[in-house]
mmCIF file of C-alpha atoms and ligand atoms in Angstrom:
data_model
loop_
_atom_site.group_PDB
_atom_site.id
_atom_site.type_symbol
_atom_site.label_atom_id
_atom_site.label_comp_id
_atom_site.label_asym_id
_atom_site.label_seq_id
_atom_site.Cartn_x
_atom_site.Cartn_y
_atom_site.Cartn_z
ATOM 1 C CA UNK A 1 56.104 15.672 40.984
ATOM 2 C CA UNK A 2 53.858 13.540 43.931
ATOM 3 C CA UNK A 3 50.404 11.613 43.125
ATOM 4 C CA UNK A 4 51.905 11.250 39.126
ATOM 5 C CA UNK A 5 51.396 7.638 39.574
ATOM 6 C CA UNK A 6 47.968 7.630 41.396
ATOM 7 C CA UNK A 7 46.796 10.446 38.795
ATOM 8 C CA UNK A 8 47.651 7.605 35.417
ATOM 9 C CA UNK A 9 46.646 4.988 37.504
ATOM 10 C CA UNK A 10 43.310 6.105 38.733
ATOM 11 C CA UNK A 11 42.082 7.996 34.368
ATOM 12 C CA UNK A 12 43.537 4.644 32.863
ATOM 13 C CA UNK A 13 41.095 2.705 35.216
ATOM 14 C CA UNK A 14 38.113 4.646 33.930
ATOM 15 C CA UNK A 15 39.648 5.872 31.106
ATOM 16 C CA UNK A 16 38.575 1.071 30.222
ATOM 17 C CA UNK A 17 35.647 1.233 31.875
ATOM 18 C CA UNK A 18 33.714 3.692 30.356
ATOM 19 C CA UNK A 19 30.454 2.535 29.259
ATOM 20 C CA UNK A 20 29.204 4.006 26.309
ATOM 21 C CA UNK A 21 30.961 7.900 24.552
ATOM 22 C CA UNK A 22 29.281 9.984 26.554
ATOM 23 C CA UNK A 23 30.737 9.145 29.938
ATOM 24 C CA UNK A 24 33.324 9.044 28.525
ATOM 25 C CA UNK A 25 33.849 12.336 26.968
ATOM 26 C CA UNK A 26 33.069 13.765 30.746
ATOM 27 C CA UNK A 27 35.688 11.222 31.563
ATOM 28 C CA UNK A 28 37.956 13.579 29.406
ATOM 29 C CA UNK A 29 36.312 16.360 30.038
ATOM 30 C CA UNK A 30 37.410 15.916 34.124
ATOM 31 C CA UNK A 31 41.037 14.556 32.408
ATOM 32 C CA UNK A 32 42.803 16.955 30.484
ATOM 33 C CA UNK A 33 39.616 19.638 29.796
ATOM 34 C CA UNK A 34 40.234 22.787 30.334
ATOM 35 C CA UNK A 35 39.762 22.470 34.200
ATOM 36 C CA UNK A 36 40.592 18.926 34.116
ATOM 37 C CA UNK A 37 42.830 17.641 37.136
ATOM 38 C CA UNK A 38 45.218 17.146 35.013
ATOM 39 C CA UNK A 39 46.187 20.298 33.688
ATOM 40 C CA UNK A 40 44.886 21.612 36.736
ATOM 41 C CA UNK A 41 48.152 20.059 37.062
ATOM 42 C CA UNK A 42 50.481 21.574 34.777
ATOM 43 C CA UNK A 43 49.576 25.099 35.853
ATOM 44 C CA UNK A 44 51.158 24.033 39.120
ATOM 45 C CA UNK A 45 54.985 24.496 37.036
ATOM 46 C CA UNK A 46 54.898 27.748 36.508
ATOM 47 C CA UNK A 47 55.555 27.702 40.706
ATOM 48 C CA UNK A 48 58.527 25.691 40.507
ATOM 49 C CA UNK A 49 62.029 25.847 40.915
ATOM 50 C CA UNK A 50 63.475 25.183 36.753
ATOM 51 C CA UNK A 51 65.341 22.221 38.464
ATOM 52 C CA UNK A 52 61.107 21.073 39.767
ATOM 53 C CA UNK A 53 59.916 21.699 36.552
ATOM 54 C CA UNK A 54 62.559 20.748 33.932
ATOM 55 C CA UNK A 55 61.875 16.777 36.172
ATOM 56 C CA UNK A 56 57.647 17.517 35.955
ATOM 57 C CA UNK A 57 57.556 19.305 32.252
ATOM 58 C CA UNK A 58 58.083 16.221 30.717
ATOM 59 C CA UNK A 59 56.757 13.753 33.226
ATOM 60 C CA UNK A 60 53.467 15.841 33.377
ATOM 61 C CA UNK A 61 53.324 15.664 29.156
ATOM 62 C CA UNK A 62 53.646 12.282 29.563
ATOM 63 C CA UNK A 63 51.165 11.713 31.341
ATOM 64 C CA UNK A 64 48.696 13.893 29.398
ATOM 65 C CA UNK A 65 49.721 12.312 26.064
ATOM 66 C CA UNK A 66 48.739 8.610 27.741
ATOM 67 C CA UNK A 67 45.652 9.599 28.843
ATOM 68 C CA UNK A 68 44.890 11.159 25.418
ATOM 69 C CA UNK A 69 46.319 8.496 23.689
ATOM 70 C CA UNK A 70 43.411 5.901 26.602
ATOM 71 C CA UNK A 71 40.864 8.823 24.934
ATOM 72 C CA UNK A 72 41.274 7.728 20.813
ATOM 73 C CA UNK A 73 41.895 4.121 21.975
ATOM 74 C CA UNK A 74 38.112 4.320 24.402
ATOM 75 C CA UNK A 75 36.511 6.547 22.356
ATOM 76 C CA UNK A 76 37.275 4.353 18.612
ATOM 77 C CA UNK A 77 36.966 0.767 20.448
ATOM 78 C CA UNK A 78 32.969 2.699 21.126
ATOM 79 C CA UNK A 79 32.666 3.859 17.388
ATOM 80 C CA UNK A 80 33.692 0.070 16.678
ATOM 81 C CA UNK A 81 31.300 -0.977 18.925
ATOM 82 C CA UNK A 82 27.665 1.339 18.988
ATOM 83 C CA UNK A 83 28.000 0.075 14.759
ATOM 84 C CA UNK A 84 28.758 -3.739 15.339
ATOM 85 C CA UNK A 85 25.445 -3.205 17.474
ATOM 86 C CA UNK A 86 23.312 -1.267 14.704
ATOM 87 C CA UNK A 87 25.045 -3.696 12.100
ATOM 88 C CA UNK A 88 22.673 -6.177 14.780
ATOM 89 C CA UNK A 89 20.549 -4.301 15.547
ATOM 90 C CA UNK A 90 19.037 -3.767 11.922
ATOM 91 C CA UNK A 91 19.888 -6.889 9.989
ATOM 92 C CA UNK A 92 18.206 -6.919 7.228
ATOM 93 C CA UNK A 93 17.367 -10.847 5.105
ATOM 94 C CA UNK A 94 17.002 -9.410 1.778
ATOM 95 C CA UNK A 95 16.123 -13.099 0.562
ATOM 96 C CA UNK A 96 13.103 -12.182 1.741
ATOM 97 C CA UNK A 97 9.782 -12.457 -0.485
ATOM 98 C CA UNK A 98 8.182 -9.108 -0.960
ATOM 99 C CA UNK A 99 5.099 -8.120 0.237
ATOM 100 C CA UNK A 100 2.068 -9.647 -2.232
ATOM 101 C CA UNK A 101 0.651 -6.604 -4.645
ATOM 102 C CA UNK A 102 -2.050 -6.676 -5.937
ATOM 103 C CA UNK A 103 -2.296 -6.055 -9.432
ATOM 104 C CA UNK A 104 -5.381 -4.655 -11.013
ATOM 105 C CA UNK A 105 -6.937 -6.005 -14.668
ATOM 106 C CA UNK A 106 -8.003 -3.692 -18.290
ATOM 107 C CA UNK A 107 -11.590 -3.717 -18.209
ATOM 108 C CA UNK A 108 -12.472 -5.308 -21.357
ATOM 109 C CA UNK A 109 -14.493 -1.384 -22.229
ATOM 110 C CA UNK A 110 -10.912 0.132 -22.572
ATOM 111 C CA UNK A 111 -9.934 -3.339 -24.203
ATOM 112 C CA UNK A 112 -12.163 -3.327 -26.642
ATOM 113 C CA UNK A 113 -11.778 0.580 -27.556
ATOM 114 C CA UNK A 114 -8.547 0.341 -27.519
ATOM 115 C CA UNK A 115 -9.305 -2.880 -29.843
ATOM 116 C CA UNK A 116 -11.793 -0.733 -32.692
ATOM 117 C CA UNK A 117 -9.652 1.901 -32.382
ATOM 118 C CA UNK A 118 -6.465 -0.461 -34.392
ATOM 119 C CA UNK A 119 -8.591 -1.961 -36.439
ATOM 120 C CA UNK A 120 -10.138 1.895 -37.338
ATOM 121 C CA UNK A 121 -6.827 3.317 -37.538
ATOM 122 C CA UNK A 122 -5.996 0.659 -39.985
ATOM 123 C CA UNK A 123 -8.872 2.083 -42.810
ATOM 124 C CA UNK A 124 -6.809 5.323 -42.283
ATOM 125 C CA UNK A 125 -9.507 6.436 -39.454
ATOM 126 C CA UNK A 126 -8.304 9.261 -35.988
ATOM 127 C CA UNK A 127 -8.863 9.812 -32.715
ATOM 128 C CA UNK A 128 -11.424 12.717 -32.153
ATOM 129 C CA UNK A 129 -13.344 13.451 -28.898
ATOM 130 C CA UNK A 130 -15.700 15.768 -27.109
ATOM 131 C CA UNK A 131 -17.230 16.567 -23.729
ATOM 132 C CA UNK A 132 -19.515 14.036 -21.889
ATOM 133 C CA UNK A 133 -21.260 18.057 -20.204
ATOM 134 C CA UNK A 134 -22.446 18.628 -23.157
ATOM 135 C CA UNK A 135 -24.842 21.650 -25.083
ATOM 136 C CA UNK A 136 -28.126 21.086 -26.539
ATOM 137 C CA UNK A 137 -26.867 22.516 -29.551
ATOM 138 C CA UNK A 138 -24.279 19.966 -30.341
ATOM 139 C CA UNK A 139 -26.180 17.288 -28.715
ATOM 140 C CA UNK A 140 -29.555 17.772 -30.249
ATOM 141 C CA UNK A 141 -30.549 21.057 -32.611
ATOM 142 C CA UNK A 142 -26.941 21.037 -35.076
ATOM 143 C CA UNK A 143 -28.203 17.306 -35.741
ATOM 144 C CA UNK A 144 -31.351 17.868 -37.131
ATOM 145 C CA UNK A 145 -33.622 16.934 -33.686
ATOM 146 C CA UNK A 146 -35.204 20.707 -33.604
ATOM 147 C CA UNK A 147 -36.403 21.504 -28.759
ATOM 148 C CA UNK A 148 -40.373 20.109 -30.365
ATOM 149 C CA UNK A 149 -38.680 16.439 -31.637
ATOM 150 C CA UNK A 150 -40.298 13.713 -30.223
ATOM 151 C CA UNK A 151 -36.241 12.051 -30.593
ATOM 152 C CA UNK A 152 -35.155 14.405 -27.311
ATOM 153 C CA UNK A 153 -37.840 12.652 -25.086
ATOM 154 C CA UNK A 154 -36.883 9.871 -26.244
ATOM 155 C CA UNK A 155 -32.928 9.760 -25.455
ATOM 156 C CA UNK A 156 -33.520 10.313 -21.464
ATOM 157 C CA UNK A 157 -31.888 13.380 -21.720
ATOM 158 C CA UNK A 158 -29.876 13.639 -18.053
ATOM 159 C CA UNK A 159 -30.520 17.981 -18.059
ATOM 160 C CA UNK A 160 -27.660 19.451 -15.670
ATOM 161 C CA UNK A 161 -28.699 21.978 -13.736
ATOM 162 C CA UNK A 162 -28.455 26.468 -14.069
ATOM 163 C CA UNK A 163 -28.052 28.073 -11.994
ATOM 164 C CA UNK A 164 -32.204 30.414 -10.232
ATOM 165 C CA UNK A 165 -32.264 33.180 -13.290
ATOM 166 C CA UNK A 166 -30.163 31.744 -15.532
ATOM 167 C CA UNK A 167 -32.116 31.467 -17.959
ATOM 168 C CA UNK A 168 -29.857 29.838 -21.228
ATOM 169 C CA UNK A 169 -30.834 26.090 -21.633
ATOM 170 C CA UNK A 170 -29.469 23.789 -19.139
ATOM 171 C CA UNK A 171 -26.869 21.274 -20.715
ATOM 172 C CA UNK A 172 -26.855 17.651 -21.056
ATOM 173 C CA UNK A 173 -24.878 14.786 -19.883
ATOM 174 C CA UNK A 174 -24.180 13.962 -24.624
ATOM 175 C CA UNK A 175 -26.795 11.398 -24.695
ATOM 176 C CA UNK A 176 -24.950 9.306 -27.874
ATOM 177 C CA UNK A 177 -21.130 10.691 -29.184
ATOM 178 C CA UNK A 178 -23.196 12.119 -32.461
ATOM 179 C CA UNK A 179 -21.795 15.816 -31.578
ATOM 180 C CA UNK A 180 -18.701 15.321 -31.807
ATOM 181 C CA UNK A 181 -19.284 14.881 -35.807
ATOM 182 C CA UNK A 182 -20.188 18.640 -35.403
ATOM 183 C CA UNK A 183 -17.086 19.152 -33.286
ATOM 184 C CA UNK A 184 -14.612 18.393 -35.451
ATOM 185 C CA UNK A 185 -16.046 19.260 -38.596
ATOM 186 C CA UNK A 186 -16.672 23.022 -37.787
ATOM 187 C CA UNK A 187 -12.218 22.508 -36.494
ATOM 188 C CA UNK A 188 -10.904 20.417 -39.164
ATOM 189 C CA UNK A 189 -13.916 20.592 -42.158
ATOM 190 C CA UNK A 190 -13.295 18.071 -44.775
ATOM 191 C CA UNK A 191 -13.137 15.817 -46.587
ATOM 192 C CA UNK A 192 -11.920 13.024 -43.499
ATOM 193 C CA UNK A 193 -12.600 10.104 -41.692
ATOM 194 C CA UNK A 194 -12.914 9.788 -37.765
ATOM 195 C CA UNK A 195 -13.900 6.938 -35.585
ATOM 196 C CA UNK A 196 -14.996 9.012 -31.974
ATOM 197 C CA UNK A 197 -15.981 6.625 -28.363
ATOM 198 C CA UNK A 198 -16.342 7.782 -25.180
ATOM 199 C CA UNK A 199 -19.057 7.537 -22.356
ATOM 200 C CA UNK A 200 -22.700 8.191 -23.093
ATOM 201 C CA UNK A 201 -25.193 8.581 -20.321
ATOM 202 C CA UNK A 202 -29.005 7.381 -20.404
ATOM 203 C CA UNK A 203 -31.352 7.471 -18.160
ATOM 204 C CA UNK A 204 -32.516 4.444 -17.900
ATOM 205 C CA UNK A 205 -31.361 0.593 -15.649
ATOM 206 C CA UNK A 206 -32.158 -2.703 -16.944
ATOM 207 C CA UNK A 207 -30.405 -5.947 -18.403
ATOM 208 C CA UNK A 208 -29.410 -4.366 -20.507
ATOM 209 C CA UNK A 209 -29.529 -0.774 -20.020
ATOM 210 C CA UNK A 210 -27.208 1.639 -18.492
ATOM 211 C CA UNK A 211 -27.730 5.184 -17.329
ATOM 212 C CA UNK A 212 -23.943 5.428 -18.229
ATOM 213 C CA UNK A 213 -22.444 3.226 -21.244
ATOM 214 C CA UNK A 214 -19.768 3.386 -24.390
ATOM 215 C CA UNK A 215 -20.925 4.720 -27.944
ATOM 216 C CA UNK A 216 -17.947 4.640 -30.841
ATOM 217 C CA UNK A 217 -19.075 7.347 -33.663
ATOM 218 C CA UNK A 218 -17.904 6.788 -37.410
ATOM 219 C CA UNK A 219 -17.880 9.352 -40.126
ATOM 220 C CA UNK A 220 -16.071 9.377 -42.925
ATOM 221 C CA UNK A 221 -15.972 12.916 -45.447
ATOM 222 C CA UNK A 222 -15.758 13.487 -49.381
ATOM 223 C CA UNK A 223 -16.748 14.335 -52.300
ATOM 224 C CA UNK A 224 -18.044 9.762 -53.385
ATOM 225 C CA UNK A 225 -18.929 8.510 -49.821
ATOM 226 C CA UNK A 226 -22.512 6.406 -50.216
ATOM 227 C CA UNK A 227 -24.359 3.404 -48.262
ATOM 228 C CA UNK A 228 -22.079 1.254 -50.328
ATOM 229 C CA UNK A 229 -18.363 2.697 -48.415
ATOM 230 C CA UNK A 230 -20.315 2.138 -45.294
ATOM 231 C CA UNK A 231 -21.700 -1.001 -45.709
ATOM 232 C CA UNK A 232 -18.067 -2.692 -46.637
ATOM 233 C CA UNK A 233 -16.213 0.046 -43.563
ATOM 234 C CA UNK A 234 -18.039 -1.959 -41.349
ATOM 235 C CA UNK A 235 -17.987 -5.330 -42.559
ATOM 236 C CA UNK A 236 -14.333 -5.459 -42.675
ATOM 237 C CA UNK A 237 -14.065 -3.639 -39.298
ATOM 238 C CA UNK A 238 -16.793 -6.803 -37.904
ATOM 239 C CA UNK A 239 -14.794 -9.050 -39.637
ATOM 240 C CA UNK A 240 -11.549 -8.546 -37.762
ATOM 241 C CA UNK A 241 -13.442 -7.303 -34.305
ATOM 242 C CA UNK A 242 -14.375 -11.189 -33.787
ATOM 243 C CA UNK A 243 -11.947 -12.186 -36.257
ATOM 244 C CA UNK A 244 -14.882 -14.849 -38.664
ATOM 245 C CA UNK A 245 -15.878 -13.322 -41.618
ATOM 246 C CA UNK A 246 -19.294 -11.414 -40.177
ATOM 247 C CA UNK A 247 -22.575 -11.228 -42.149
ATOM 248 C CA UNK A 248 -23.875 -7.690 -42.303
ATOM 249 C CA UNK A 249 -27.674 -6.526 -42.382
ATOM 250 C CA UNK A 250 -28.820 -3.335 -43.008
ATOM 251 C CA UNK A 251 -32.450 -2.520 -41.899
ATOM 252 C CA UNK A 252 -33.862 0.897 -42.947
ATOM 253 C CA UNK A 253 -34.404 3.225 -40.431
ATOM 254 C CA UNK A 254 -35.230 6.733 -39.627
ATOM 255 C CA UNK A 255 -32.502 9.204 -37.077
ATOM 256 C CA UNK A 256 -33.279 13.175 -37.404
ATOM 257 C CA UNK A 257 -28.889 13.366 -38.398
ATOM 258 C CA UNK A 258 -29.347 10.400 -41.456
ATOM 259 C CA UNK A 259 -30.968 10.543 -44.436
ATOM 260 C CA UNK A 260 -31.609 7.818 -46.667
ATOM 261 C CA UNK A 261 -30.916 5.746 -42.201
ATOM 262 C CA UNK A 262 -30.252 2.080 -41.080
ATOM 263 C CA UNK A 263 -29.616 0.436 -38.523
ATOM 264 C CA UNK A 264 -27.523 -2.169 -39.017
ATOM 265 C CA UNK A 265 -27.150 -6.270 -37.167
ATOM 266 C CA UNK A 266 -23.913 -8.403 -37.503
ATOM 267 C CA UNK A 267 -25.324 -12.378 -38.245
ATOM 268 C CA UNK A 268 -24.807 -14.705 -35.536
ATOM 269 C CA UNK A 269 -26.392 -18.474 -33.066
ATOM 270 C CA UNK A 270 -28.674 -18.381 -30.309
ATOM 271 C CA UNK A 271 -27.993 -22.074 -29.676
ATOM 272 C CA UNK A 272 -27.560 -23.643 -26.092
ATOM 273 C CA UNK A 273 -28.089 -20.042 -24.453
ATOM 274 C CA UNK A 274 -25.042 -19.066 -26.233
ATOM 275 C CA UNK A 275 -24.056 -16.157 -28.657
ATOM 276 C CA UNK A 276 -22.330 -16.474 -31.517
ATOM 277 C CA UNK A 277 -21.555 -14.144 -34.017
ATOM 278 C CA UNK A 278 -20.902 -14.791 -37.515
ATOM 279 C CA UNK A 279 -23.315 -18.019 -37.785
ATOM 280 C CA UNK A 280 -26.355 -19.541 -38.117
ATOM 281 C CA UNK A 281 -29.195 -17.501 -39.485
ATOM 282 C CA UNK A 282 -29.926 -15.326 -36.214
ATOM 283 C CA UNK A 283 -29.508 -11.328 -35.882
ATOM 284 C CA UNK A 284 -28.717 -9.234 -33.698
ATOM 285 C CA UNK A 285 -28.324 -5.136 -33.559
ATOM 286 C CA UNK A 286 -24.984 -3.069 -32.973
ATOM 287 C CA UNK A 287 -25.225 -0.294 -34.309
ATOM 288 C CA UNK A 288 -27.046 2.750 -36.175
ATOM 289 C CA UNK A 289 -25.943 4.260 -38.989
ATOM 290 C CA UNK A 290 -25.828 6.541 -42.355
ATOM 291 C CA UNK A 291 -25.635 8.744 -44.990
ATOM 292 C CA UNK A 292 -25.016 12.454 -43.033
ATOM 293 C CA UNK A 293 -28.244 14.424 -43.277
ATOM 294 C CA UNK A 294 -27.845 17.378 -45.491
ATOM 295 C CA UNK A 295 -28.415 20.102 -42.611
ATOM 296 C CA UNK A 296 -25.453 18.109 -40.001
ATOM 297 C CA UNK A 297 -22.177 18.866 -42.500
ATOM 298 C CA UNK A 298 -24.213 22.462 -43.078
ATOM 299 C CA UNK A 299 -24.039 22.754 -38.934
ATOM 300 C CA UNK A 300 -21.050 21.978 -38.985
ATOM 301 C CA UNK A 301 -19.333 24.267 -41.322
ATOM 302 C CA UNK A 302 -19.324 22.118 -44.211
ATOM 303 C CA UNK A 303 -21.103 22.908 -48.131
ATOM 304 C CA UNK A 304 -23.697 19.219 -49.039
ATOM 305 C CA UNK A 305 -24.002 19.954 -52.218
ATOM 306 C CA UNK A 306 -19.889 19.044 -53.275
ATOM 307 C CA UNK A 307 -19.707 16.551 -49.669
ATOM 308 C CA UNK A 308 -21.226 13.506 -48.503
ATOM 309 C CA UNK A 309 -20.498 10.834 -45.785
ATOM 310 C CA UNK A 310 -21.395 7.952 -43.420
ATOM 311 C CA UNK A 311 -22.425 8.099 -40.199
ATOM 312 C CA UNK A 312 -22.471 5.032 -37.886
ATOM 313 C CA UNK A 313 -23.219 5.107 -33.947
ATOM 314 C CA UNK A 314 -22.371 1.649 -31.737
ATOM 315 C CA UNK A 315 -22.149 0.348 -28.715
ATOM 316 C CA UNK A 316 -18.694 -0.653 -27.378
ATOM 317 C CA UNK A 317 -19.944 -2.584 -24.111
ATOM 318 C CA UNK A 318 -22.965 -4.991 -26.865
ATOM 319 C CA UNK A 319 -19.485 -5.538 -29.005
ATOM 320 C CA UNK A 320 -17.902 -6.209 -25.506
ATOM 321 C CA UNK A 321 -20.162 -8.410 -24.962
ATOM 322 C CA UNK A 322 -20.321 -10.824 -27.659
ATOM 323 C CA UNK A 323 -17.133 -11.284 -27.753
ATOM 324 C CA UNK A 324 -15.771 -12.790 -24.720
ATOM 325 C CA UNK A 325 -18.927 -14.126 -23.164
ATOM 326 C CA UNK A 326 -19.825 -11.242 -21.152
ATOM 327 C CA UNK A 327 -23.716 -12.302 -20.322
ATOM 328 C CA UNK A 328 -24.822 -9.224 -18.128
ATOM 329 C CA UNK A 329 -24.354 -5.388 -18.100
ATOM 330 C CA UNK A 330 -24.539 -3.480 -15.434
ATOM 331 C CA UNK A 331 -22.094 -6.355 -13.781
ATOM 332 C CA UNK A 332 -19.992 -3.687 -15.953
ATOM 333 C CA UNK A 333 -19.982 -1.293 -14.129
ATOM 334 C CA UNK A 334 -20.208 -2.506 -10.851
ATOM 335 C CA UNK A 335 -16.589 -2.604 -10.554
ATOM 336 C CA UNK A 336 -16.364 -6.081 -8.134
ATOM 337 C CA UNK A 337 -13.450 -7.381 -8.369
ATOM 338 C CA UNK A 338 -13.273 -11.229 -9.109
ATOM 339 C CA UNK A 339 -15.370 -10.194 -12.189
ATOM 340 C CA UNK A 340 -13.396 -7.344 -13.125
ATOM 341 C CA UNK A 341 -10.276 -10.655 -12.846
ATOM 342 C CA UNK A 342 -12.637 -12.812 -14.459
ATOM 343 C CA UNK A 343 -13.579 -10.769 -17.920
ATOM 344 C CA UNK A 344 -10.690 -8.050 -17.603
ATOM 345 C CA UNK A 345 -7.098 -7.648 -20.322
ATOM 346 C CA UNK A 346 -3.680 -8.317 -18.373
ATOM 347 C CA UNK A 347 -1.412 -5.351 -19.981
ATOM 348 C CA UNK A 348 0.562 -6.624 -21.601
ATOM 349 C CA UNK A 349 -2.211 -7.957 -23.834
ATOM 350 C CA UNK A 350 -2.166 -5.552 -26.438
ATOM 351 C CA UNK A 351 -5.135 -4.863 -29.024
ATOM 352 C CA UNK A 352 -3.206 -5.752 -32.491
ATOM 353 C CA UNK A 353 -5.750 -5.992 -35.565
ATOM 354 C CA UNK A 354 -6.250 -8.431 -37.007
ATOM 355 C CA UNK A 355 -5.117 -11.675 -34.179
ATOM 356 C CA UNK A 356 -8.813 -10.218 -32.515
ATOM 357 C CA UNK A 357 -6.748 -9.677 -29.576
HETATM 358 N N1 LIG B 401 -26.020 9.087 -32.228
HETATM 359 C C1 LIG B 401 -27.231 7.600 -32.569
HETATM 360 C C2 LIG B 401 -27.790 6.669 -31.716
HETATM 361 O O1 LIG B 401 -26.917 6.892 -30.105
HETATM 362 C C3 LIG B 401 -27.423 6.282 -33.514
HETATM 363 C C4 LIG B 401 -26.361 6.738 -35.412
HETATM 364 C C5 LIG B 401 -25.318 7.322 -35.180
HETATM 365 C C6 LIG B 401 -27.457 7.138 -35.187
HETATM 366 C C7 LIG B 401 -24.642 8.658 -36.609
HETATM 367 C C8 LIG B 401 -26.068 6.961 -37.050
HETATM 368 C C9 LIG B 401 -25.448 8.102 -37.540
HETATM 369 O O2 LIG B 401 -29.192 5.613 -30.977
#
């Protein structure tokens, strides 16, 4: 058969010079594909005499095999080259330092809430919670603050809107954590020992007041609870919290939900413009407290002839400022990253009962 030698050299040359896999595939189709040049040649075998075919058949087959082998070899070579190229292009230096990530801090209020919880947990108090949007029943009436009571006006309450024509009394943003007393008594009865930390709201704003702030409520109910228990628990708490012996001063006061009532000051000195807790002969008010009013126990479904309880409400932000030297309450809630970095805590500074932090 004529022309096989030139066919071989043409195709082997083309295959060798193929620049990429797509070109190579074109060459494969044109040479050994169904209508490829070599395939067409093979069809001619049918028209040959047996003698001619005996020579041309093996020669054509050999050519076809050779071209197929060259195609396969080139394909492998191009594949390797493509991979090499990718490896070069997608090279990555895994030893480079990672991008800096901003690290957050634990807010002093969160930290102090954890500390308070740890200390009271050690004295057998569990944690209760209630809603921040409260009914006026839980926030006022059940706590022996009826509609006409001046305490309602004094609380600078935020009222929620009602739909036009809806004449039910509006919900309020709770003005204190005391409504949790009622909710907890209703749900769990007596005896009990709980604290209820959380956010509270009053329309007030100056260096020592923000419209949102934090309180922790405390409540202990049993058949033999007295003011003496209250005083011991609070002194024990302050001493653990500030890490030093703290004296307290109980001043007679008035709350509608306690009788008798006392405001509690802690001992501190004000020398050199800084407040030091647990020394000196100054006093700082940190909480309101008293023996739970019989009407409040009743509102919670508890028989005041059998049970008594003490309750207190303490400003968390206030004691956080005292312990960690924060001068202005308002800065606590401005989300200034520089402030948060300075006063915030690392995630691993877990509060423990006696280390103070
Ligand atoms: N709820 C009072 C307040 O916010 C504090 C308080 C709580 C007083 C419990 C007595 C008993 O001022």
